[in-house]
Amino acid sequence: MSAMPVGGLVPQAADDAAELVVRNARIHTGDPVRPHAEALAVRDGLITVVGDDKDVAPHIGPATKVVDALGRRMIPGLNDAHLHVIRGGLNYVLELHWDGVRTLRQGLAMLREQAARTPKGQWVRVVGGWSAEQFAERRLPTPAELNAAAPDTPVFVLHLYQSAVLNRAALRAAGFDKDTPDPRGGVIVRGRDGEPTGMLLAAPSALILYSTLAKAPLLEGEDKKVSTRHFLRELNRFGLTSAIDAAGGFQNFPENYSTVIELAQAGQLSLRIAYHLFPQTAGQEIADLTRWIETARPEDGDAWLRLNGAGENLTWAAADFENFAQPRPELGDYEGEFEKAVRLLMEHGWGFRLHATYDETIRRDLAVFEKLAAEGLFPAGNRWLFDHAETVSVESLDRVAALGGAMSVQNRLSFQGEAFLRRYGPGRAADAPPIRAMLDRGLTVAAGTDATRVSTYNPWVALHWLVSGRGAGDVVLRPRGNRVDRQTALRMFTVAGAELTGEEQVKGVLRPGCYADLAVLSEDYFTVPEPEIAHIESLLTVTGGRIVYAAGEYEGLDEELPPVSPGWSPVARFGGYQASRPAGVRQAELLGEAVTESAQHHAWRVRRGLAPDAADAPFDPCFVL
């Protein structure tokens, strides 16, 4: 019966036995009616009982899997409200992940080893999840360092929305030479001889970066499914059980969605996904939206995979760029086509989300919405929201609230915070974004990461940013007045995300009738020292009653995955997020180990008459005769 040793619980149930019981936990339910509990039971993917041992005991049958949480903290499964999970899954095993790497030296060593493992015709690519601010060296790799690490294998290293570093082999593979013109909004850095040096700059558009990356080989066939399943397992590792896919550039519908659709049909998703549709071709946006509206409706799908609406772009001309190393872009006239897109969606009951970094963009968008509100199209019950909104003003937030909108914030400034600080100063950085002002207006404010091409997909890095106001370089950006407490931050990563998909009655809370989505944590999120929030992982993640990730004492309880393929994949060698403890914590651990070893050594000497036996006698081997 038991997946872990359990005493005092005897099988009693017959016909309505639970499939899973987790007991001996410190459960934060998220339910104000019963905020704390010790055990819960699961049947048919739903929570049936929340309480203590005596409450779950009658539901234990001979086939019930009982897991002892060993007194650990349990929380509702996390929900990343803005994650490029579909695109990330298709590329996960192709990428060398510098997420969590502490030094550039370590990153280059990984890159050098991977280059030796990579077959001819393939690239080594580092794409998002890291920042120069996280490295002890606090700098990017140079083209010379990439050339030394990989003389013959193409190497592409993307740094935020700002730049990319390529070696000579990648420049050749991408077709860059002395005669290649700079694309609009981008710069190919050149040496004295006019040849590309290996540095590409977004100035301010990141299109040059993404279009270059798109020249690298992609996965085919079953490898796309294997890559996606391993990416979802990696997300489960951190307690994620749901995500809202924000679509994005180079993610075409339906072809790039086919992998998650096939996995959903086979019952092989371990993460619930609500997805958006993003028109990919400038000038064709209205035609694409019209075609989608005629063939699908939001909430089509099921509890594992469902359509949530349009966005995060509706028209390309209305999108601002989030490269804080460059001045804010000045957008041209876009309101005409943008109004057509919004009108089309609102008239047909489609919700949407909008990428908007700057208040200047948000004010222009709101003016369009207010024009349509005069016709009764806002608020009309359709779910809509602004994403990012680092410089949104309180006046704009009041207008969002009046129009029935919501907000979704991401920890992009964990990785770009110091660039923002240098350009806009500490006053603007203190309110980027103004999270407390959003919450004070009663807006739904959900949280996410915007992974994978800038921020890491690790949600605990984002939770640490919400609570501490600190970025990857440990610089305080947001003062205490614009931070949130741990419970509020967790709600932004659970219930608020469910509100954006209309699932708040069944998701984000641990109570009977809700999805059995939960995580048992490695550390207690509510009591661990603030700097260690970013280092929390899940030891047991359950989605829909299925154990989808298990580590530590629970290792082997989760579902088996096929091996990573292709075999030369960086993930097969290095894995994903590079977990590490803070230096001070590791130093204390080593000191504790040394003290233990010293005590054991002293006991050994006592047993042999080589040291005094008195418990209070000082022991110093230098003075032992």
XYZ file of C-alpha atoms in Angstrom:
625
model
C 0.000 0.000 0.000
C 2.508 2.590 1.138
C 4.921 4.455 -1.020
C 6.625 5.544 2.208
C 6.625 3.879 5.653
C 3.350 4.808 7.307
C 2.191 3.678 10.707
C -1.301 3.620 12.149
C -3.185 3.814 8.851
C -4.990 0.598 8.024
C -6.880 0.104 4.732
C -10.591 0.595 5.354
C -12.199 1.827 2.150
C -13.560 -0.482 -0.500
C -15.413 1.027 -3.469
C -14.518 4.704 -3.050
C -10.914 4.380 -1.966
C -8.535 7.228 -2.696
C -5.885 6.637 -5.318
C -3.374 8.837 -3.480
C -3.052 10.070 0.093
C -0.356 12.486 1.232
C -0.048 12.814 5.010
C 2.203 14.276 7.704
C 2.566 17.539 5.762
C 2.410 21.191 6.704
C -0.144 22.129 4.059
C -0.728 25.701 2.975
C -4.035 25.211 1.206
C -4.588 28.739 -0.118
C -8.191 28.320 1.037
C -9.258 31.002 3.541
C -11.917 28.642 4.911
C -9.279 26.108 5.931
C -5.817 27.620 5.426
C -3.848 24.805 7.080
C -4.045 21.012 7.075
C -1.898 17.909 7.501
C -3.219 15.419 4.946
C -5.293 15.139 1.811
C -6.793 12.419 -0.356
C -7.144 12.230 -4.135
C -9.471 10.306 -6.435
C -10.039 10.688 -10.193
C -7.579 13.563 -10.330
C -9.479 15.668 -7.797
C -8.974 16.373 -4.110
C -11.644 14.580 -2.100
C -10.549 15.230 1.498
C -8.418 17.884 3.202
C -7.756 17.483 6.901
C -5.605 15.246 9.077
C -4.939 11.511 9.458
C -8.318 10.726 10.940
C -10.032 12.484 8.035
C -8.158 10.621 5.287
C -7.982 7.209 7.038
C -11.482 6.080 5.958
C -10.522 6.671 2.327
C -7.465 4.411 2.312
C -7.922 1.102 0.513
C -5.574 -1.752 -0.371
C -4.485 -0.067 -3.615
C -4.153 3.483 -2.228
C -0.697 4.971 -2.597
C 0.150 6.657 0.713
C 3.026 9.130 0.802
C 4.498 10.490 4.046
C 5.545 14.106 3.535
C 7.842 13.813 6.587
C 6.643 17.120 7.990
C 7.541 19.131 4.911
C 5.714 22.133 3.502
C 3.087 21.421 0.856
C 1.613 24.122 -1.378
C -0.797 24.240 -4.326
C 0.969 23.553 -7.617
C 2.548 26.674 -9.094
C 1.117 28.286 -12.219
C 3.424 30.397 -14.407
C 1.107 33.005 -15.918
C 3.499 33.920 -18.755
C 5.777 31.146 -19.979
C 6.768 30.265 -23.536
C 6.375 26.612 -22.694
C 5.473 25.299 -26.166
C 8.445 26.942 -27.882
C 10.678 26.095 -24.928
C 9.711 22.427 -25.089
C 10.523 22.136 -28.778
C 14.051 23.432 -28.134
C 14.840 22.283 -24.594
C 17.208 19.386 -25.319
C 19.056 21.354 -28.013
C 20.140 24.090 -25.610
C 23.017 24.344 -23.165
C 21.444 25.845 -20.061
C 23.361 28.468 -18.081
C 20.363 28.904 -15.759
C 21.783 29.038 -12.226
C 25.457 28.949 -13.312
C 27.449 31.191 -10.954
C 30.591 31.926 -12.997
C 31.392 32.585 -16.621
C 34.346 30.251 -16.170
C 31.963 27.374 -15.409
C 29.745 28.332 -18.342
C 32.662 28.323 -20.771
C 33.854 24.964 -19.435
C 30.396 23.530 -20.091
C 30.406 25.056 -23.551
C 33.856 23.660 -24.377
C 32.844 20.151 -23.335
C 29.562 20.352 -25.226
C 31.287 21.527 -28.394
C 33.386 18.355 -28.310
C 30.185 16.263 -28.011
C 28.201 18.042 -30.728
C 28.139 16.368 -34.165
C 29.019 18.188 -37.365
C 26.178 20.305 -38.686
C 24.710 21.017 -35.232
C 25.130 24.160 -33.130
C 25.889 24.759 -29.474
C 23.318 27.306 -28.338
C 22.837 29.094 -25.021
C 19.428 30.733 -25.185
C 18.110 32.638 -22.185
C 17.799 31.908 -18.486
C 20.976 33.758 -17.514
C 22.475 37.224 -17.272
C 25.980 38.637 -16.970
C 24.802 40.030 -13.623
C 24.647 36.516 -12.132
C 28.291 35.721 -12.929
C 31.121 36.428 -10.513
C 32.934 38.003 -13.479
C 29.873 40.160 -14.254
C 30.502 40.134 -17.991
C 29.593 38.363 -21.225
C 31.808 35.864 -22.981
C 33.850 37.369 -25.805
C 33.905 36.078 -29.386
C 37.573 35.147 -28.807
C 36.594 32.960 -25.853
C 33.935 31.210 -27.935
C 36.436 30.677 -30.757
C 38.909 29.144 -28.307
C 36.263 26.897 -26.733
C 34.823 25.746 -30.073
C 37.034 26.400 -33.103
C 34.903 24.379 -35.537
C 31.418 23.977 -34.006
C 28.962 26.891 -34.435
C 28.236 28.562 -31.072
C 25.389 31.045 -30.489
C 25.024 32.693 -27.061
C 21.944 34.908 -26.579
C 22.072 37.565 -23.852
C 18.631 38.868 -22.905
C 16.918 41.000 -25.563
C 20.159 42.917 -25.961
C 22.798 40.965 -27.840
C 24.209 37.685 -29.051
C 27.782 36.412 -29.217
C 28.803 34.070 -32.053
C 32.029 32.301 -32.855
C 33.554 32.260 -36.354
C 31.916 28.934 -37.193
C 28.472 30.329 -36.311
C 29.058 33.453 -38.409
C 29.819 31.214 -41.385
C 26.825 28.953 -40.700
C 24.504 31.979 -40.401
C 25.879 33.509 -43.612
C 27.307 36.710 -42.087
C 30.246 38.305 -43.898
C 31.648 41.715 -44.813
C 28.868 42.338 -47.312
C 25.924 41.413 -45.048
C 23.843 44.569 -44.416
C 22.598 45.469 -40.952
C 18.943 44.481 -40.615
C 16.416 47.067 -39.539
C 16.666 47.616 -35.792
C 19.865 45.561 -35.440
C 23.608 45.953 -35.719
C 26.276 43.503 -36.867
C 29.407 44.699 -35.035
C 32.414 44.817 -37.368
C 36.173 45.065 -36.961
C 38.614 47.388 -38.705
C 38.563 45.134 -41.748
C 34.773 45.319 -42.011
C 34.332 41.655 -41.102
C 31.756 40.724 -38.418
C 33.392 40.294 -35.008
C 30.772 37.907 -33.646
C 28.685 40.459 -31.713
C 25.080 41.138 -32.742
C 23.208 44.024 -31.106
C 19.480 44.627 -30.796
C 19.124 48.338 -31.526
C 16.468 48.109 -30.240
C 14.708 45.225 -32.034
C 15.644 41.662 -31.059
C 14.631 40.387 -34.506
C 18.295 40.158 -35.559
C 18.928 37.837 -32.611
C 15.942 35.559 -33.149
C 16.236 35.409 -36.924
C 19.865 34.305 -36.542
C 18.926 31.649 -33.994
C 16.238 30.417 -36.392
C 18.994 29.360 -38.830
C 20.149 26.611 -36.442
C 18.876 23.037 -37.010
C 15.639 21.993 -35.312
C 14.408 18.720 -33.874
C 12.350 16.337 -35.973
C 9.730 13.646 -35.336
C 9.662 11.914 -31.960
C 12.587 13.976 -30.668
C 10.211 16.953 -30.371
C 7.948 14.958 -28.074
C 10.856 13.698 -25.989
C 12.236 17.231 -25.678
C 8.867 18.621 -24.606
C 8.277 15.865 -22.057
C 11.687 16.445 -20.495
C 11.059 20.190 -20.373
C 7.741 19.647 -18.634
C 9.468 17.321 -16.152
C 12.053 20.040 -15.537
C 9.223 22.487 -14.777
C 7.621 19.899 -12.471
C 10.975 19.776 -10.644
C 10.186 23.247 -9.294
C 6.572 22.538 -8.363
C 4.969 23.878 -11.537
C 1.736 22.109 -12.456
C 0.243 24.728 -14.810
C 1.403 27.381 -17.240
C -0.190 29.903 -19.553
C 1.646 29.847 -22.866
C 2.060 33.380 -24.200
C 2.855 32.217 -27.746
C 5.521 34.496 -29.215
C 7.547 35.009 -32.341
C 8.402 32.004 -34.510
C 5.571 29.979 -32.935
C 3.144 29.211 -35.744
C -0.314 27.759 -35.284
C -1.118 24.936 -35.751
C 2.206 23.338 -36.769
C 4.245 24.358 -33.696
C 1.375 23.350 -31.398
C 1.082 19.835 -32.795
C 3.550 18.310 -30.325
C 1.651 19.346 -27.184
C -1.634 18.402 -28.865
C -0.338 14.886 -29.571
C 1.043 14.551 -26.039
C -2.292 15.682 -24.608
C -4.155 13.126 -26.715
C -1.812 10.408 -25.419
C -2.236 11.520 -21.783
C 1.465 12.385 -21.564
C 1.364 16.013 -20.473
C 2.585 16.512 -16.907
C 1.748 20.229 -16.909
C -1.590 21.885 -17.670
C -1.256 24.378 -20.531
C -3.597 27.205 -21.509
C -2.322 28.639 -24.769
C -2.642 31.812 -26.809
C -2.497 32.441 -30.559
C -0.110 35.091 -31.887
C -0.343 36.368 -35.506
C 3.124 35.829 -36.978
C 3.087 37.871 -40.187
C 2.937 41.669 -40.218
C 0.085 42.840 -42.425
C -1.762 39.531 -42.116
C -2.861 39.803 -38.485
C -6.562 40.523 -39.068
C -6.830 37.661 -41.566
C -5.208 35.249 -39.089
C -7.427 36.338 -36.212
C -10.531 36.048 -38.391
C -9.582 32.531 -39.459
C -8.992 31.429 -35.868
C -12.249 32.943 -34.627
C -14.133 31.007 -37.289
C -12.627 27.667 -36.239
C -12.106 27.807 -32.456
C -13.296 29.385 -29.251
C -11.498 30.183 -25.992
C -11.745 27.312 -23.488
C -11.853 24.741 -26.292
C -9.936 21.728 -25.035
C -9.867 20.159 -21.593
C -8.265 20.515 -18.177
C -4.813 19.698 -19.603
C -4.692 21.705 -22.835
C -7.032 24.550 -23.682
C -7.208 27.682 -25.814
C -7.217 30.861 -23.722
C -7.348 33.637 -26.329
C -5.157 35.778 -28.574
C -1.848 37.558 -27.995
C 0.620 38.486 -26.639
C 0.783 40.537 -29.841
C -2.352 41.327 -31.824
C -0.615 43.495 -34.417
C 3.141 43.759 -34.843
C 3.132 47.534 -35.179
C 1.714 47.931 -31.651
C 4.497 45.964 -29.929
C 7.201 47.863 -28.066
C 10.658 46.421 -27.402
C 11.981 45.599 -23.952
C 15.700 46.131 -24.516
C 16.557 48.375 -21.567
C 20.101 48.822 -22.857
C 18.533 50.975 -25.595
C 16.192 53.992 -25.444
C 12.467 53.359 -25.484
C 11.370 52.783 -29.089
C 9.104 55.330 -30.718
C 6.205 53.461 -32.311
C 4.548 54.716 -35.475
C 0.828 55.034 -36.029
C -0.722 51.657 -35.269
C -4.128 52.429 -33.809
C -6.176 51.739 -36.966
C -5.296 48.055 -37.435
C -5.016 47.575 -33.683
C -8.595 48.793 -33.190
C -9.807 46.361 -35.878
C -8.095 43.465 -34.101
C -9.469 44.340 -30.654
C -12.982 44.954 -32.012
C -12.941 41.602 -33.811
C -11.930 39.745 -30.656
C -14.345 41.498 -28.303
C -17.315 41.085 -30.652
C -16.685 37.336 -30.822
C -16.064 36.672 -27.133
C -12.314 36.233 -27.364
C -10.030 37.352 -24.561
C -6.507 38.551 -25.222
C -3.233 39.508 -23.607
C -0.963 42.347 -24.713
C 2.796 42.714 -24.527
C 3.364 46.280 -23.310
C 6.581 47.334 -21.613
C 6.123 51.107 -21.395
C 3.344 53.346 -20.121
C 3.498 55.303 -23.369
C 2.296 52.191 -25.230
C -0.257 51.285 -22.582
C -1.858 54.745 -22.708
C -2.273 54.502 -26.478
C -3.823 51.031 -26.183
C -6.200 52.196 -23.451
C -7.400 55.048 -25.632
C -8.494 52.476 -28.215
C -10.250 50.400 -25.544
C -12.072 53.456 -24.173
C -13.288 54.294 -27.658
C -14.722 50.769 -27.941
C -16.115 51.016 -24.400
C -18.392 53.792 -25.636
C -19.941 51.127 -27.875
C -20.363 48.708 -24.955
C -17.446 46.403 -25.844
C -15.569 47.093 -22.553
C -16.006 45.706 -19.981
C -17.897 42.858 -21.587
C -16.831 39.834 -19.572
C -13.977 38.876 -21.874
C -10.733 38.236 -20.015
C -7.985 40.619 -21.137
C -4.737 41.811 -19.603
C -1.488 43.676 -20.015
C 1.775 41.771 -19.694
C 5.064 43.165 -18.310
C 4.119 46.842 -17.762
C 7.411 47.823 -16.110
C 6.716 51.577 -16.386
C 2.906 51.645 -16.216
C 1.549 54.697 -14.355
C -1.043 54.669 -11.587
C -3.340 56.683 -13.857
C -3.171 53.922 -16.453
C -3.853 51.307 -13.782
C -7.033 53.148 -12.827
C -8.108 53.034 -16.478
C -7.308 49.289 -16.675
C -9.477 48.668 -13.616
C -12.360 50.703 -15.078
C -12.233 48.624 -18.261
C -12.241 45.268 -16.446
C -8.636 44.323 -17.260
C -5.968 42.445 -15.349
C -2.178 42.483 -15.097
C 0.536 39.877 -15.467
C 4.043 40.699 -14.215
C 7.282 38.818 -14.802
C 10.715 39.002 -13.220
C 12.452 40.289 -16.337
C 14.216 42.819 -14.103
C 15.821 39.962 -12.181
C 18.023 39.754 -15.265
C 17.796 43.241 -16.799
C 17.414 45.284 -13.625
C 20.827 46.910 -13.609
C 20.457 47.964 -17.255
C 17.085 49.503 -16.350
C 18.649 51.221 -13.324
C 21.440 52.739 -15.399
C 19.041 54.107 -18.001
C 16.131 55.304 -15.863
C 17.600 55.811 -12.386
C 16.659 54.492 -8.938
C 13.355 56.366 -8.758
C 11.910 54.695 -11.845
C 13.472 51.350 -10.918
C 11.714 51.432 -7.536
C 8.339 51.240 -9.313
C 9.245 48.820 -12.084
C 6.670 47.418 -12.164
C 4.387 49.061 -9.550
C 3.100 45.796 -8.090
C 1.673 47.273 -4.896
C -0.248 49.919 -6.824
C -1.748 47.174 -9.012
C -2.852 45.142 -5.998
C -4.138 48.192 -4.130
C -6.572 48.827 -7.000
C -8.050 45.360 -6.676
C -6.670 44.182 -9.995
C -5.932 40.534 -10.597
C -2.127 40.453 -10.698
C -0.669 37.139 -11.792
C 3.040 36.353 -11.882
C 5.301 34.459 -14.235
C 8.793 34.298 -15.648
C 8.599 35.111 -19.388
C 11.041 32.217 -19.863
C 12.827 30.926 -21.789
C 14.682 33.512 -23.913
C 15.410 35.995 -21.130
C 14.490 34.841 -17.635
C 14.986 31.369 -16.285
C 11.965 29.105 -16.037
C 12.680 28.516 -12.327
C 9.645 30.107 -10.604
C 11.451 30.392 -7.257
C 13.814 32.967 -8.744
C 10.706 34.991 -9.636
C 9.171 34.465 -6.190
C 12.405 35.662 -4.598
C 12.302 38.766 -6.810
C 8.696 39.495 -5.806
C 9.479 39.200 -2.094
C 12.983 40.722 -1.924
C 13.061 43.246 -4.771
C 16.529 41.950 -5.710
C 17.863 40.957 -9.105
C 20.373 38.336 -10.214
C 23.283 40.574 -9.188
C 21.773 40.947 -5.689
C 21.144 44.660 -6.225
C 17.998 45.960 -4.492
C 15.783 47.495 -7.170
C 12.368 47.755 -5.528
C 12.042 49.157 -1.981
C 9.968 47.465 0.683
C 6.906 49.546 -0.178
C 6.748 47.966 -3.646
C 7.342 44.377 -2.568
C 4.850 41.756 -1.470
C 4.800 39.294 1.401
C 5.383 35.602 0.766
C 1.728 34.618 0.922
C 0.737 37.298 -1.607
C 3.577 36.278 -3.929
C 2.454 32.654 -3.761
C -1.125 33.674 -4.523
C 0.175 35.527 -7.610
C 1.739 32.232 -8.731
C -1.369 30.115 -8.022
C -4.882 31.546 -7.726
C -4.231 34.693 -9.770
C -2.973 32.653 -12.711
C -6.096 30.506 -12.505
C -8.215 33.668 -12.643
C -6.601 34.593 -15.971
C -7.879 31.329 -17.461
C -11.255 31.278 -15.686
C -10.267 28.243 -13.588
C -10.139 29.792 -10.125
C -12.911 27.481 -8.869
C -10.836 24.365 -9.536
C -7.180 25.429 -9.585
C -4.694 27.179 -7.306
C -6.273 26.052 -4.019
C -6.118 22.747 -2.138
C -9.719 21.991 -1.189
C -12.210 19.223 -2.016
C -13.372 19.386 -5.621
C -10.235 21.132 -6.907
C -7.589 19.641 -9.167
C -5.090 17.532 -7.256
C -2.157 19.763 -8.227
C 0.402 20.166 -5.440
C 4.073 20.295 -4.514
C 5.979 19.092 -1.446
C 8.948 21.438 -1.074
C 12.596 20.906 -0.220
C 12.469 23.861 2.201
C 9.647 25.679 3.957
C 8.936 28.654 1.720
C 7.334 30.582 4.592
C 10.250 30.304 7.041
C 13.412 29.809 4.986
C 15.759 32.851 5.015
C 14.833 35.232 2.209
C 17.958 34.665 0.058
C 17.253 30.924 0.005
C 13.789 31.242 -1.556
C 15.452 31.131 -4.977
C 16.994 27.739 -4.135
C 13.768 25.892 -3.253
C 12.781 22.911 -5.366
C 9.978 20.403 -5.204
C 10.633 16.913 -3.892
C 7.199 15.629 -4.931
C 5.003 17.227 -7.594
C 1.506 15.930 -8.297
C -0.623 17.042 -11.245
C -4.143 15.700 -11.550
C -3.369 13.074 -8.913
C -0.362 11.749 -10.885
C 3.090 11.910 -9.331
C 4.926 13.706 -12.136
C 8.166 14.473 -10.314
C 9.838 12.775 -7.358
C 13.258 13.330 -5.778
C 15.039 12.628 -2.512
C 13.182 10.079 -0.402
C 10.491 9.897 -3.090
C 12.787 9.116 -5.995
C 11.288 6.540 -8.349
C 7.641 7.294 -7.559
C 7.176 9.403 -10.682
C 6.461 8.267 -14.216
C 9.370 7.010 -16.290
C 10.384 9.135 -19.273
C 12.145 7.983 -22.430
C 15.874 8.851 -22.467
C 16.902 12.274 -23.679
C 17.404 12.221 -27.427
C 19.489 12.931 -29.383
C 22.176 11.381 -27.195
C 24.590 14.293 -27.694
C 22.038 16.721 -26.209
C 23.487 19.167 -23.643
C 20.625 18.180 -21.343
C 21.754 14.544 -21.444
C 25.129 15.646 -20.052
C 24.403 18.693 -17.887
C 20.670 18.645 -17.198
C 18.701 21.875 -16.991
C 18.824 24.422 -14.168
C 22.186 24.276 -12.398
C 21.126 24.201 -8.749
C 23.544 25.687 -6.244
C 23.426 26.764 -2.632
C 24.400 30.297 -1.588
C 28.101 30.546 -0.751
C 27.422 31.389 2.897
C 25.098 28.424 3.306
C 27.626 26.034 1.792
C 30.355 27.486 3.987
C 28.222 26.815 7.068
C 27.535 23.289 5.856
C 31.269 22.622 5.420
C 31.979 24.052 8.866
C 29.317 21.793 10.356
C 30.839 18.805 8.619
C 34.270 19.744 9.987
C 32.897 20.043 13.530
C 31.233 16.647 13.213
C 34.433 15.072 11.935
C 36.370 16.684 14.799
C 33.933 15.274 17.381
C 34.154 11.826 15.829
C 37.944 12.022 15.864
C 37.909 13.076 19.540
C 35.649 10.112 20.410
C 38.063 7.785 18.603
C 40.971 9.168 20.673
C 39.008 8.820 23.926
C 38.265 5.152 23.180
C 41.986 4.545 22.767
C 43.039 6.488 25.876
C 44.710 9.191 23.807
C 42.556 12.054 25.119
C 40.747 12.958 28.373
C 37.307 11.449 28.835
C 35.753 14.387 30.707
C 32.911 15.923 28.706
C 33.841 19.394 29.855
C 37.576 19.019 29.349
C 39.023 21.206 26.626
C 40.353 19.277 23.679
C 43.222 20.633 21.658
C 45.457 18.086 19.969
C 48.355 20.516 20.177
C 48.417 20.070 23.964
C 47.761 16.334 24.183
C 50.843 14.436 25.439
